[in-house]
Coordinates of C-alpha atoms and ligand atoms in Angstrom, one line a residue:
M9 CA -45.2 -25.0 -8.3
E10 CA -42.0 -24.3 -6.2
F11 CA -39.1 -22.4 -7.6
S12 CA -35.7 -21.8 -6.1
V13 CA -32.1 -21.0 -7.1
K14 CA -28.8 -22.6 -6.2
S15 CA -25.2 -22.6 -7.4
G16 CA -23.5 -25.9 -7.9
S17 CA -22.0 -28.1 -10.5
P18 CA -24.2 -30.4 -12.6
E19 CA -22.4 -33.7 -11.8
K20 CA -22.9 -33.1 -8.1
Q21 CA -26.7 -32.8 -8.3
R22 CA -28.9 -35.6 -6.9
S23 CA -32.2 -34.9 -8.6
A24 CA -35.0 -36.5 -10.6
C25 CA -33.6 -34.6 -13.6
I26 CA -30.9 -32.2 -14.6
V27 CA -31.5 -30.0 -17.6
V28 CA -28.6 -28.8 -19.8
G29 CA -28.3 -27.2 -23.2
V30 CA -26.8 -28.4 -26.4
F31 CA -26.1 -26.0 -29.3
E32 CA -26.4 -26.5 -33.0
P33 CA -24.5 -28.3 -34.5
R34 CA -24.1 -31.0 -31.8
R35 CA -22.1 -28.7 -29.5
L36 CA -22.2 -29.1 -25.8
S37 CA -22.8 -26.2 -23.5
G38 CA -20.4 -25.7 -20.6
T39 CA -22.5 -27.7 -18.2
A40 CA -23.3 -30.4 -20.7
E41 CA -19.5 -30.7 -21.2
Q42 CA -19.1 -31.3 -17.4
L43 CA -21.6 -34.1 -17.5
D44 CA -19.9 -35.5 -20.6
E45 CA -16.6 -35.7 -18.9
I46 CA -17.9 -37.4 -15.8
S47 CA -19.9 -39.9 -17.9
E48 CA -16.8 -40.7 -20.0
G49 CA -18.1 -39.3 -23.2
Y50 CA -21.6 -40.8 -23.0
I51 CA -23.3 -37.6 -24.2
S52 CA -20.9 -36.7 -26.9
N53 CA -21.2 -40.2 -28.2
L54 CA -24.9 -39.9 -28.5
L55 CA -24.6 -36.7 -30.4
R56 CA -22.1 -38.2 -32.7
K57 CA -24.6 -40.9 -33.5
G58 CA -27.1 -38.3 -34.5
D59 CA -29.6 -38.5 -31.6
L60 CA -29.7 -34.7 -31.2
E61 CA -28.7 -31.9 -33.5
G62 CA -29.2 -29.1 -31.0
K63 CA -31.9 -27.3 -33.0
S64 CA -33.8 -24.9 -30.8
G65 CA -36.5 -26.7 -28.9
Q66 CA -35.3 -30.3 -29.5
M67 CA -35.4 -32.5 -26.4
L68 CA -33.7 -35.7 -25.6
L69 CA -34.4 -37.4 -22.3
L70 CA -31.7 -39.8 -21.0
H71 CA -31.9 -42.3 -18.1
H72 CA -29.1 -43.7 -16.0
V73 CA -26.3 -41.7 -17.5
P74 CA -23.1 -43.4 -16.2
N75 CA -21.6 -41.9 -13.1
I76 CA -24.4 -39.3 -12.8
L77 CA -26.2 -39.1 -9.5
S78 CA -29.5 -37.8 -11.0
E79 CA -32.0 -40.2 -12.4
R80 CA -32.4 -38.4 -15.7
V81 CA -30.6 -35.9 -17.9
L82 CA -32.7 -33.7 -20.2
L83 CA -30.7 -32.4 -23.2
V84 CA -32.3 -29.3 -24.6
G85 CA -31.5 -28.0 -28.1
C86 CA -30.7 -24.3 -27.9
G87 CA -30.0 -23.5 -31.6
K88 CA -26.9 -21.7 -32.7
E89 CA -25.1 -20.3 -29.6
R90 CA -24.6 -16.9 -30.9
E91 CA -28.2 -16.5 -32.1
L92 CA -29.9 -17.3 -28.8
D93 CA -32.2 -14.4 -28.2
E94 CA -34.9 -13.5 -25.7
R95 CA -37.8 -15.0 -27.5
Q96 CA -35.9 -18.3 -28.1
Y97 CA -34.8 -18.4 -24.5
R98 CA -38.4 -18.1 -23.4
Q99 CA -39.6 -20.7 -25.9
I100 CA -36.9 -23.2 -24.8
I101 CA -37.9 -22.8 -21.2
T102 CA -41.6 -23.3 -21.9
K103 CA -40.8 -26.4 -23.9
T104 CA -38.5 -27.8 -21.2
I105 CA -41.1 -27.3 -18.5
N106 CA -43.8 -29.0 -20.6
T107 CA -41.5 -31.9 -21.3
L108 CA -40.6 -32.3 -17.6
N109 CA -44.2 -32.1 -16.7
E110 CA -45.1 -35.0 -19.0
T111 CA -42.2 -37.3 -18.4
G112 CA -42.5 -38.0 -14.7
S113 CA -39.8 -35.8 -13.2
M114 CA -41.4 -34.2 -10.2
E115 CA -38.3 -32.2 -9.5
A116 CA -35.5 -30.8 -11.7
V117 CA -32.3 -28.7 -11.6
C118 CA -32.1 -26.5 -14.6
F119 CA -28.9 -25.1 -16.0
L120 CA -30.5 -23.2 -18.9
S121 CA -30.5 -20.1 -16.8
E122 CA -26.7 -20.0 -17.3
L123 CA -27.0 -19.7 -21.1
H124 CA -25.8 -16.5 -22.6
V125 CA -28.7 -14.3 -23.8
K126 CA -27.5 -11.2 -25.5
G127 CA -27.6 -8.1 -23.3
R128 CA -29.4 -9.9 -20.4
D129 CA -28.2 -10.6 -16.9
I130 CA -28.9 -13.4 -14.5
Y131 CA -31.8 -11.5 -12.9
W132 CA -33.5 -11.3 -16.2
K133 CA -32.8 -14.9 -17.1
V134 CA -34.2 -16.3 -13.9
R135 CA -37.2 -14.0 -13.8
Q136 CA -38.1 -14.8 -17.4
A137 CA -37.6 -18.5 -16.8
V138 CA -40.0 -18.5 -13.8
E139 CA -42.5 -16.4 -15.7
A140 CA -42.4 -18.5 -18.8
A141 CA -42.8 -21.7 -16.7
Q142 CA -45.8 -20.3 -14.9
D143 CA -47.3 -19.1 -18.2
G144 CA -46.8 -22.5 -19.8
L145 CA -48.4 -24.4 -16.9
Y146 CA -51.5 -22.2 -16.8
S147 CA -54.8 -23.7 -17.9
F148 CA -58.3 -22.5 -17.5
D149 CA -60.4 -25.5 -16.6
S150 CA -62.5 -24.4 -13.7
L151 CA -65.6 -24.8 -16.0
K152 CA -64.7 -28.2 -17.4
T153 CA -66.3 -31.1 -15.7
R154 CA -63.3 -33.3 -16.4
K155 CA -59.9 -31.8 -15.9
A156 CA -56.7 -33.0 -17.7
E157 CA -54.1 -33.6 -15.0
A158 CA -50.5 -34.8 -15.5
R159 CA -50.0 -38.1 -13.6
R160 CA -46.7 -37.1 -12.1
P161 CA -46.5 -33.3 -12.5
L162 CA -43.4 -31.3 -12.0
R163 CA -43.5 -29.9 -8.5
K164 CA -40.2 -28.2 -8.0
I165 CA -37.6 -26.6 -10.2
I166 CA -34.3 -25.2 -9.2
F167 CA -32.5 -22.8 -11.5
N168 CA -28.8 -22.7 -11.3
V169 CA -26.7 -19.5 -11.2
P170 CA -23.0 -19.5 -12.1
T171 CA -21.6 -18.5 -8.7
R172 CA -22.7 -18.1 -5.1
R173 CA -22.4 -14.4 -5.4
E174 CA -25.4 -14.4 -7.7
L175 CA -27.7 -16.2 -5.3
P176 CA -29.3 -13.2 -3.7
I177 CA -30.0 -11.6 -7.1
G178 CA -31.5 -15.0 -8.3
E179 CA -33.7 -15.2 -5.3
R180 CA -34.9 -11.7 -5.9
A181 CA -35.7 -12.6 -9.5
V182 CA -37.7 -15.6 -8.3
A183 CA -39.7 -13.5 -5.8
H184 CA -40.5 -10.8 -8.4
A185 CA -41.4 -13.4 -11.0
L186 CA -43.7 -15.2 -8.6
A187 CA -45.6 -12.0 -7.7
I188 CA -45.9 -11.1 -11.3
S189 CA -47.1 -14.5 -12.3
E190 CA -49.7 -14.4 -9.5
G191 CA -51.0 -11.2 -11.0
I192 CA -50.9 -12.7 -14.5
T193 CA -52.9 -15.7 -13.3
T194 CA -55.5 -13.4 -11.7
C195 CA -55.7 -11.5 -15.0
K196 CA -56.1 -14.6 -17.1
N197 CA -58.7 -16.1 -14.8
V198 CA -61.0 -13.1 -14.9
A199 CA -60.4 -12.5 -18.6
N200 CA -61.2 -16.1 -19.6
M201 CA -64.3 -16.2 -17.5
P202 CA -67.4 -16.2 -19.7
P203 CA -69.6 -13.0 -19.9
N204 CA -72.6 -14.7 -18.3
I205 CA -70.5 -15.1 -15.1
C206 CA -68.0 -12.3 -15.5
N207 CA -70.2 -9.2 -15.5
P208 CA -69.5 -5.8 -13.8
A209 CA -70.6 -7.3 -10.4
Y210 CA -68.1 -10.1 -10.8
L211 CA -65.3 -7.7 -11.5
A212 CA -66.3 -5.8 -8.4
E213 CA -66.2 -9.0 -6.4
Q214 CA -62.6 -9.7 -7.6
A215 CA -61.6 -6.2 -6.5
K216 CA -63.1 -7.0 -3.1
I217 CA -61.1 -10.2 -2.8
L218 CA -57.9 -8.1 -3.0
E219 CA -59.2 -5.9 -0.2
N220 CA -59.8 -9.0 1.9
D221 CA -56.4 -10.6 1.1
Y222 CA -54.2 -7.6 1.8
D223 CA -54.3 -5.2 4.8
N224 CA -53.2 -2.2 2.9
V225 CA -55.7 -2.5 0.1
T226 CA -59.2 -1.0 0.3
T227 CA -61.9 -1.3 -2.4
T228 CA -64.9 0.9 -3.0
I229 CA -67.6 0.4 -5.6
V230 CA -69.3 3.2 -7.5
G231 CA -72.7 2.1 -8.8
E232 CA -75.1 3.7 -11.2
K233 CA -76.9 5.9 -8.6
E234 CA -73.6 7.5 -7.6
M235 CA -72.5 7.9 -11.2
E236 CA -75.8 9.7 -11.8
E237 CA -75.0 12.1 -9.0
L238 CA -71.5 12.6 -10.4
G239 CA -72.8 13.4 -13.8
M240 CA -71.1 10.5 -15.6
G241 CA -73.6 10.6 -18.4
S242 CA -71.3 9.0 -21.0
Y243 CA -70.4 5.9 -18.9
L244 CA -74.0 5.5 -17.9
A245 CA -75.2 5.7 -21.5
V246 CA -73.1 2.7 -22.6
G247 CA -74.4 0.5 -19.8
R248 CA -78.1 1.5 -20.2
G249 CA -79.0 -1.3 -22.6
S250 CA -77.8 -4.0 -20.2
V251 CA -79.7 -5.5 -17.2
N252 CA -76.3 -5.7 -15.5
E253 CA -75.6 -2.6 -13.5
S254 CA -72.5 -0.6 -14.5
L255 CA -70.0 -0.7 -11.6
M256 CA -66.7 1.0 -11.2
S257 CA -64.4 -0.6 -8.7
I258 CA -61.7 1.6 -7.0
I259 CA -58.8 -0.4 -5.6
K260 CA -56.6 1.6 -3.3
Y261 CA -53.1 0.3 -2.4
D262 CA -51.3 2.2 0.3
G263 CA -47.6 1.6 0.3
A264 CA -46.3 5.0 1.1
A265 CA -47.1 8.1 3.2
D266 CA -50.5 9.7 2.6
D267 CA -49.0 12.8 1.0
S268 CA -47.2 10.8 -1.6
K269 CA -49.1 11.3 -4.9
P270 CA -50.6 8.1 -6.3
L271 CA -50.1 6.4 -9.6
V272 CA -53.5 5.6 -11.1
L273 CA -54.3 2.7 -13.4
V274 CA -57.6 2.7 -15.2
G275 CA -58.8 -0.4 -17.0
K276 CA -61.6 -0.7 -19.6
G277 CA -63.9 -3.3 -18.2
L278 CA -66.5 -4.1 -20.9
T279 CA -67.5 -7.5 -19.7
F280 CA -69.2 -7.9 -23.1
D281 CA -69.1 -5.7 -26.1
S282 CA -71.9 -6.6 -28.6
G283 CA -71.5 -3.2 -30.3
G284 CA -74.9 -2.2 -28.9
I285 CA -77.3 -0.8 -31.5
S286 CA -74.4 -0.6 -33.9
L287 CA -74.3 -4.4 -33.5
K288 CA -71.1 -6.2 -34.4
P289 CA -71.1 -9.0 -37.0
G290 CA -71.6 -12.5 -35.5
L291 CA -68.4 -14.1 -36.4
G292 CA -66.0 -14.1 -33.4
M293 CA -68.3 -12.1 -31.3
D294 CA -67.6 -14.4 -28.4
E295 CA -64.2 -12.9 -28.2
M296 CA -65.7 -9.6 -27.0
K297 CA -65.9 -11.2 -23.6
Y298 CA -62.2 -10.1 -23.5
D299 CA -63.2 -6.5 -23.8
M300 CA -62.6 -6.3 -20.1
G301 CA -58.9 -7.2 -20.7
G302 CA -57.8 -3.7 -19.5
A303 CA -59.6 -4.1 -16.2
A304 CA -58.2 -7.6 -15.9
G305 CA -54.7 -6.3 -16.5
V306 CA -55.1 -3.6 -13.9
L307 CA -56.5 -6.1 -11.4
G308 CA -53.6 -8.4 -12.1
A309 CA -51.0 -5.6 -11.7
M310 CA -52.7 -4.5 -8.4
H311 CA -52.4 -8.1 -7.2
A312 CA -48.7 -8.3 -8.1
L313 CA -48.1 -5.0 -6.4
A314 CA -49.8 -6.1 -3.2
E315 CA -47.7 -9.3 -3.3
L316 CA -44.6 -7.2 -3.7
Q317 CA -45.6 -4.7 -1.1
L318 CA -43.9 -1.9 -2.9
P319 CA -43.4 1.4 -1.1
I320 CA -45.6 3.5 -3.4
N321 CA -49.3 4.6 -3.5
V322 CA -51.3 3.1 -6.4
I323 CA -55.0 3.3 -7.3
G324 CA -56.5 0.8 -9.7
V325 CA -59.8 1.5 -11.4
L326 CA -61.9 -1.2 -13.1
A327 CA -64.5 0.5 -15.3
G328 CA -67.1 -2.3 -15.4
C329 CA -69.9 -2.1 -18.0
E330 CA -71.8 -4.1 -20.6
N331 CA -72.6 -2.8 -24.1
M332 CA -75.9 -4.4 -25.2
P333 CA -78.7 -3.5 -27.7
S334 CA -82.1 -3.0 -26.2
S335 CA -85.1 -0.6 -26.5
N336 CA -83.4 1.3 -23.7
A337 CA -80.0 1.3 -25.2
Y338 CA -78.2 4.5 -26.3
R339 CA -78.2 5.1 -30.0
P340 CA -76.2 6.6 -32.8
G341 CA -77.2 10.3 -32.9
D342 CA -77.5 10.7 -29.1
I343 CA -75.6 13.5 -27.6
L344 CA -74.2 12.7 -24.2
T345 CA -72.9 15.0 -21.5
T346 CA -69.7 13.7 -19.9
M347 CA -68.7 14.2 -16.3
S348 CA -66.2 16.8 -17.6
G349 CA -69.1 18.8 -18.9
Q350 CA -68.0 18.3 -22.5
T351 CA -70.7 16.9 -24.9
V352 CA -70.2 14.0 -27.3
E353 CA -72.2 13.1 -30.4
V354 CA -72.5 9.3 -30.6
L355 CA -71.9 8.2 -34.2
N356 CA -71.4 4.5 -33.5
T357 CA -72.4 2.8 -30.3
D358 CA -69.5 0.3 -30.9
A359 CA -67.0 3.0 -30.1
E360 CA -68.1 2.6 -26.4
G361 CA -64.8 2.0 -24.6
R362 CA -63.8 5.7 -24.9
L363 CA -67.2 6.7 -23.6
V364 CA -66.7 4.7 -20.5
L365 CA -63.1 5.6 -20.0
C366 CA -63.6 9.3 -20.4
D367 CA -65.8 9.6 -17.3
A368 CA -63.5 7.2 -15.4
L369 CA -60.6 9.5 -16.4
T370 CA -62.4 12.6 -15.1
Y371 CA -63.4 10.8 -11.9
V372 CA -59.7 10.0 -11.0
E373 CA -58.8 13.7 -11.0
R374 CA -59.9 13.7 -7.3
F375 CA -56.9 11.6 -6.4
N376 CA -54.5 14.3 -7.5
P377 CA -52.5 11.7 -9.4
D378 CA -48.8 11.7 -10.1
A379 CA -49.6 9.9 -13.4
V380 CA -52.6 8.1 -14.9
I381 CA -52.3 5.1 -17.3
D382 CA -55.3 3.7 -18.9
V383 CA -55.3 0.2 -20.3
A384 CA -57.9 -0.8 -22.9
T385 CA -58.9 -3.2 -25.7
L386 CA -59.9 -0.1 -27.4
T387 CA -59.5 -0.4 -31.2
G388 CA -59.5 -3.1 -33.9
A389 CA -57.2 -0.6 -35.7
C390 CA -54.5 -1.3 -33.2
V391 CA -54.6 -5.0 -34.1
V392 CA -54.2 -4.1 -37.7
A393 CA -51.3 -1.7 -37.0
L394 CA -49.3 -3.8 -34.5
G395 CA -50.7 -7.3 -34.5
A396 CA -50.4 -9.5 -31.5
H397 CA -46.9 -8.5 -30.6
A398 CA -46.9 -5.0 -29.4
T399 CA -49.2 -3.0 -27.2
G400 CA -50.0 0.4 -28.6
L401 CA -48.7 3.3 -26.4
L402 CA -49.9 6.8 -26.8
S403 CA -49.0 9.6 -24.5
S404 CA -49.0 13.4 -24.2
H405 CA -46.2 13.2 -21.7
N406 CA -42.8 12.1 -23.1
P407 CA -41.1 11.1 -19.8
L408 CA -44.0 8.9 -18.9
A409 CA -44.0 7.4 -22.4
H410 CA -40.3 6.6 -22.0
E411 CA -40.8 5.1 -18.6
L412 CA -43.4 2.7 -20.0
L413 CA -41.3 1.8 -23.1
N414 CA -38.4 1.0 -20.7
A415 CA -40.6 -1.2 -18.6
S416 CA -41.9 -3.0 -21.7
E417 CA -38.3 -3.5 -22.9
Q418 CA -37.2 -4.8 -19.4
S419 CA -40.1 -7.2 -19.0
G420 CA -40.3 -8.4 -22.5
D421 CA -43.9 -7.4 -22.6
R422 CA -43.6 -5.2 -25.6
A423 CA -45.1 -1.8 -26.5
W424 CA -44.7 0.5 -29.4
R425 CA -45.4 4.2 -29.4
L426 CA -47.8 5.9 -31.9
P427 CA -48.0 9.6 -32.3
L428 CA -50.7 11.8 -30.7
W429 CA -50.3 14.9 -32.7
D430 CA -53.0 17.6 -32.7
D431 CA -53.3 17.1 -36.5
Y432 CA -55.5 14.2 -35.9
Q433 CA -58.0 16.0 -33.6
D434 CA -60.1 17.4 -36.4
Q435 CA -61.3 13.9 -37.3
L436 CA -63.5 14.1 -34.2
D437 CA -65.2 17.4 -35.2
S438 CA -69.0 17.4 -34.7
P439 CA -71.6 19.9 -36.1
F440 CA -73.8 19.4 -33.1
A441 CA -71.7 18.6 -30.0
D442 CA -68.2 19.4 -28.8
F443 CA -66.9 16.4 -30.7
T444 CA -68.0 12.9 -31.8
N445 CA -66.9 9.5 -30.6
L446 CA -65.8 8.4 -34.0
G447 CA -62.7 9.4 -35.9
G448 CA -63.4 7.8 -39.3
K449 CA -61.5 5.2 -41.2
E450 CA -58.0 6.5 -40.9
A451 CA -55.7 6.1 -37.8
G452 CA -58.4 4.7 -35.6
T453 CA -56.1 4.0 -32.7
I454 CA -54.8 7.5 -32.7
T455 CA -58.2 9.2 -32.9
A456 CA -59.4 7.0 -30.1
A457 CA -56.5 8.3 -28.0
C458 CA -57.2 11.8 -29.2
F459 CA -60.7 11.4 -27.8
L460 CA -59.3 10.4 -24.4
S461 CA -56.7 13.2 -24.4
K462 CA -59.6 15.7 -24.1
F463 CA -60.3 14.3 -20.6
T464 CA -56.7 14.0 -19.3
K465 CA -55.4 17.6 -19.4
K466 CA -55.1 17.8 -15.6
Y467 CA -52.4 15.2 -15.1
N468 CA -49.6 13.2 -16.8
W469 CA -51.2 10.5 -18.9
A470 CA -50.5 7.6 -21.1
H471 CA -52.8 5.2 -22.9
L472 CA -52.1 1.5 -23.6
D473 CA -54.2 -0.1 -26.4
I474 CA -54.1 -3.8 -25.8
A475 CA -56.7 -4.9 -28.3
G476 CA -54.0 -7.1 -30.1
T477 CA -52.0 -8.3 -27.1
A478 CA -54.5 -9.1 -24.3
W479 CA -55.7 -12.4 -25.8
R480 CA -54.9 -15.0 -28.3
G481 CA -57.4 -16.1 -30.9
G482 CA -57.4 -19.4 -32.8
K483 CA -57.3 -22.9 -31.3
N484 CA -55.2 -21.9 -28.3
K485 CA -57.5 -19.0 -27.6
G486 CA -57.3 -17.4 -24.2
S487 CA -56.1 -14.4 -22.2
T488 CA -52.3 -13.7 -22.4
G489 CA -52.1 -12.0 -19.1
R490 CA -50.7 -8.9 -20.8
P491 CA -49.8 -6.2 -19.9
V492 CA -49.5 -7.2 -16.2
S493 CA -45.8 -7.8 -16.6
M494 CA -45.1 -4.4 -18.2
L495 CA -47.2 -2.5 -15.6
T496 CA -45.7 -4.3 -12.7
Q497 CA -42.2 -3.6 -14.1
F498 CA -43.2 0.1 -14.3
L499 CA -44.3 0.0 -10.7
L500 CA -41.1 -1.9 -9.6
N501 CA -39.0 0.9 -11.4
R502 CA -41.0 3.6 -9.7
A503 CA -40.3 1.9 -6.3
G504 CA -36.6 1.9 -7.2
Q505 CA -36.5 -1.9 -7.3
E506 CA -35.6 -2.5 -10.9
Q507 CA -33.3 -5.5 -11.5
G508 CA -32.2 -7.2 -8.4
E509 CA -31.0 -4.2 -6.4
Ligands
BES776 N1 -63.7 -3.6 -28.1 C1 -63.6 -3.0 -29.4 C2 -62.2 -3.0 -30.0 C3 -61.7 -4.3 -30.4 C4 -61.9 -4.9 -31.7 C5 -60.8 -5.0 -29.6 C6 -61.4 -6.1 -32.1 C7 -60.3 -6.2 -30.0 C8 -60.6 -6.7 -31.2 C9 -64.1 -1.6 -29.4 O1 -65.1 -1.3 -28.5 C10 -64.6 -1.3 -30.8 O2 -65.6 -1.9 -31.1 N2 -64.0 -0.5 -31.5 C11 -64.4 -0.2 -32.8 C12 -64.3 1.3 -33.0 C13 -64.9 1.9 -34.2 C14 -66.4 1.7 -34.1 C15 -64.5 3.3 -34.3 C16 -63.5 -0.9 -33.8 O3 -62.3 -1.0 -33.5 O4 -63.9 -1.4 -34.8
MN777 MN1 -67.0 -1.7 -29.3
ZN778 ZN1 -65.1 -2.4 -26.9

């Protein structure tokens, strides 16, 4: 789909459709007012007759409005003017795009980007609109033999900005949103792929595609033989029960001088998590194909970054692995030696993510990172604590935590911080090894992060638990593409390109 911005008045547009807002109760927005005047009260007349109340998400499609050059006018209910918030704005845009897509307009000029959303500027409104549109249009049908296609799909949408002065900032917002949306689509495509196709080798192939597509991206793959040599005993143990080889993909993006320290993103890439010998219950086990959501998010963020060509150095690590039961699988009771030299008593083979990540986190020390952020569908406890709305953020470095919270606030891809106090560390005590991989019933998200913190002492580190946010369950199940938007926003900020400046 094509997106652009322009600045003009609604009555002068010659388009398949113009989109304007109506507030509750039956109140015209500024642009709707302009159309009403030109059409000699046609729109206000309809409202008076009760055709549209203006409730958030209501749609009324009009044809041949008198004196209007465009073929159609879409009136969009925006709720009470003073209550229009970020979530509603996004929902309204999504609904508008779907309506346009299904009603034959192949092109539209949309004035909803001029609505007042509390505390948000035109950059934000255009960027969110483009992201919401792309999100709404996504479908994963590459494995369906019959694809549902709109007969006359929307091809082009133009968002209006109030004055010409705002055009450059609007264009910037479109460019940023398109890059981020590409990353989100990449994330969704790999995350939605079933585990018989998306195994660690498939993740590695996706990483290689980035290398092929961008000159300043190089990808290297670390296989089991090399992991053996490096002493990654913990990572290897998790993958031992699977016939699919564990593969860690290292994606290096060079955007700045060699001596500029890189940011490192590490994604949990369990292409399937059966629980291993501590087998999970059967109900909903299919959803454990999303246990590579962290790796998918990192891949997506690297894709967006390469599109944006930001002047920073970033390394993305996809920690690919499959957790399966077999006679060769690791077991509860095993004591593993991690790459760091620390030993771990395995109490539950389903707490495997931390065992894979800990070695990946030791591995990345070699890059002398400026900061390391790991991204993982790590704990069911995080879903209990924060639900599907906020990603869990835990960090031993306050400035980094605040940077990430900022990025989440700016992008609308929310995160919420949980504490990482030493008080919780005792829950990992083991009588036989340095510590266990299981923190007990209480504060599962925090004890999982405590475990990781034992491997991240040499750099600034933050951990994102995306167990609740990376995918949606139920009848609309699928990857959400989170937290690509937050991560990319963090990178944009680091590159000094926040907002439209
Ligand atoms: N991948 C799961 C976490 C998970 C659970 C993500 C549900 C999304 C939804 C992880 O490997 C896991 O199994 N965690 C266990 C840890 C426990 C054994 C300490 C959990 O959360 O139950
Ligand atoms: Mn598990
Ligand atoms: Zn897992």
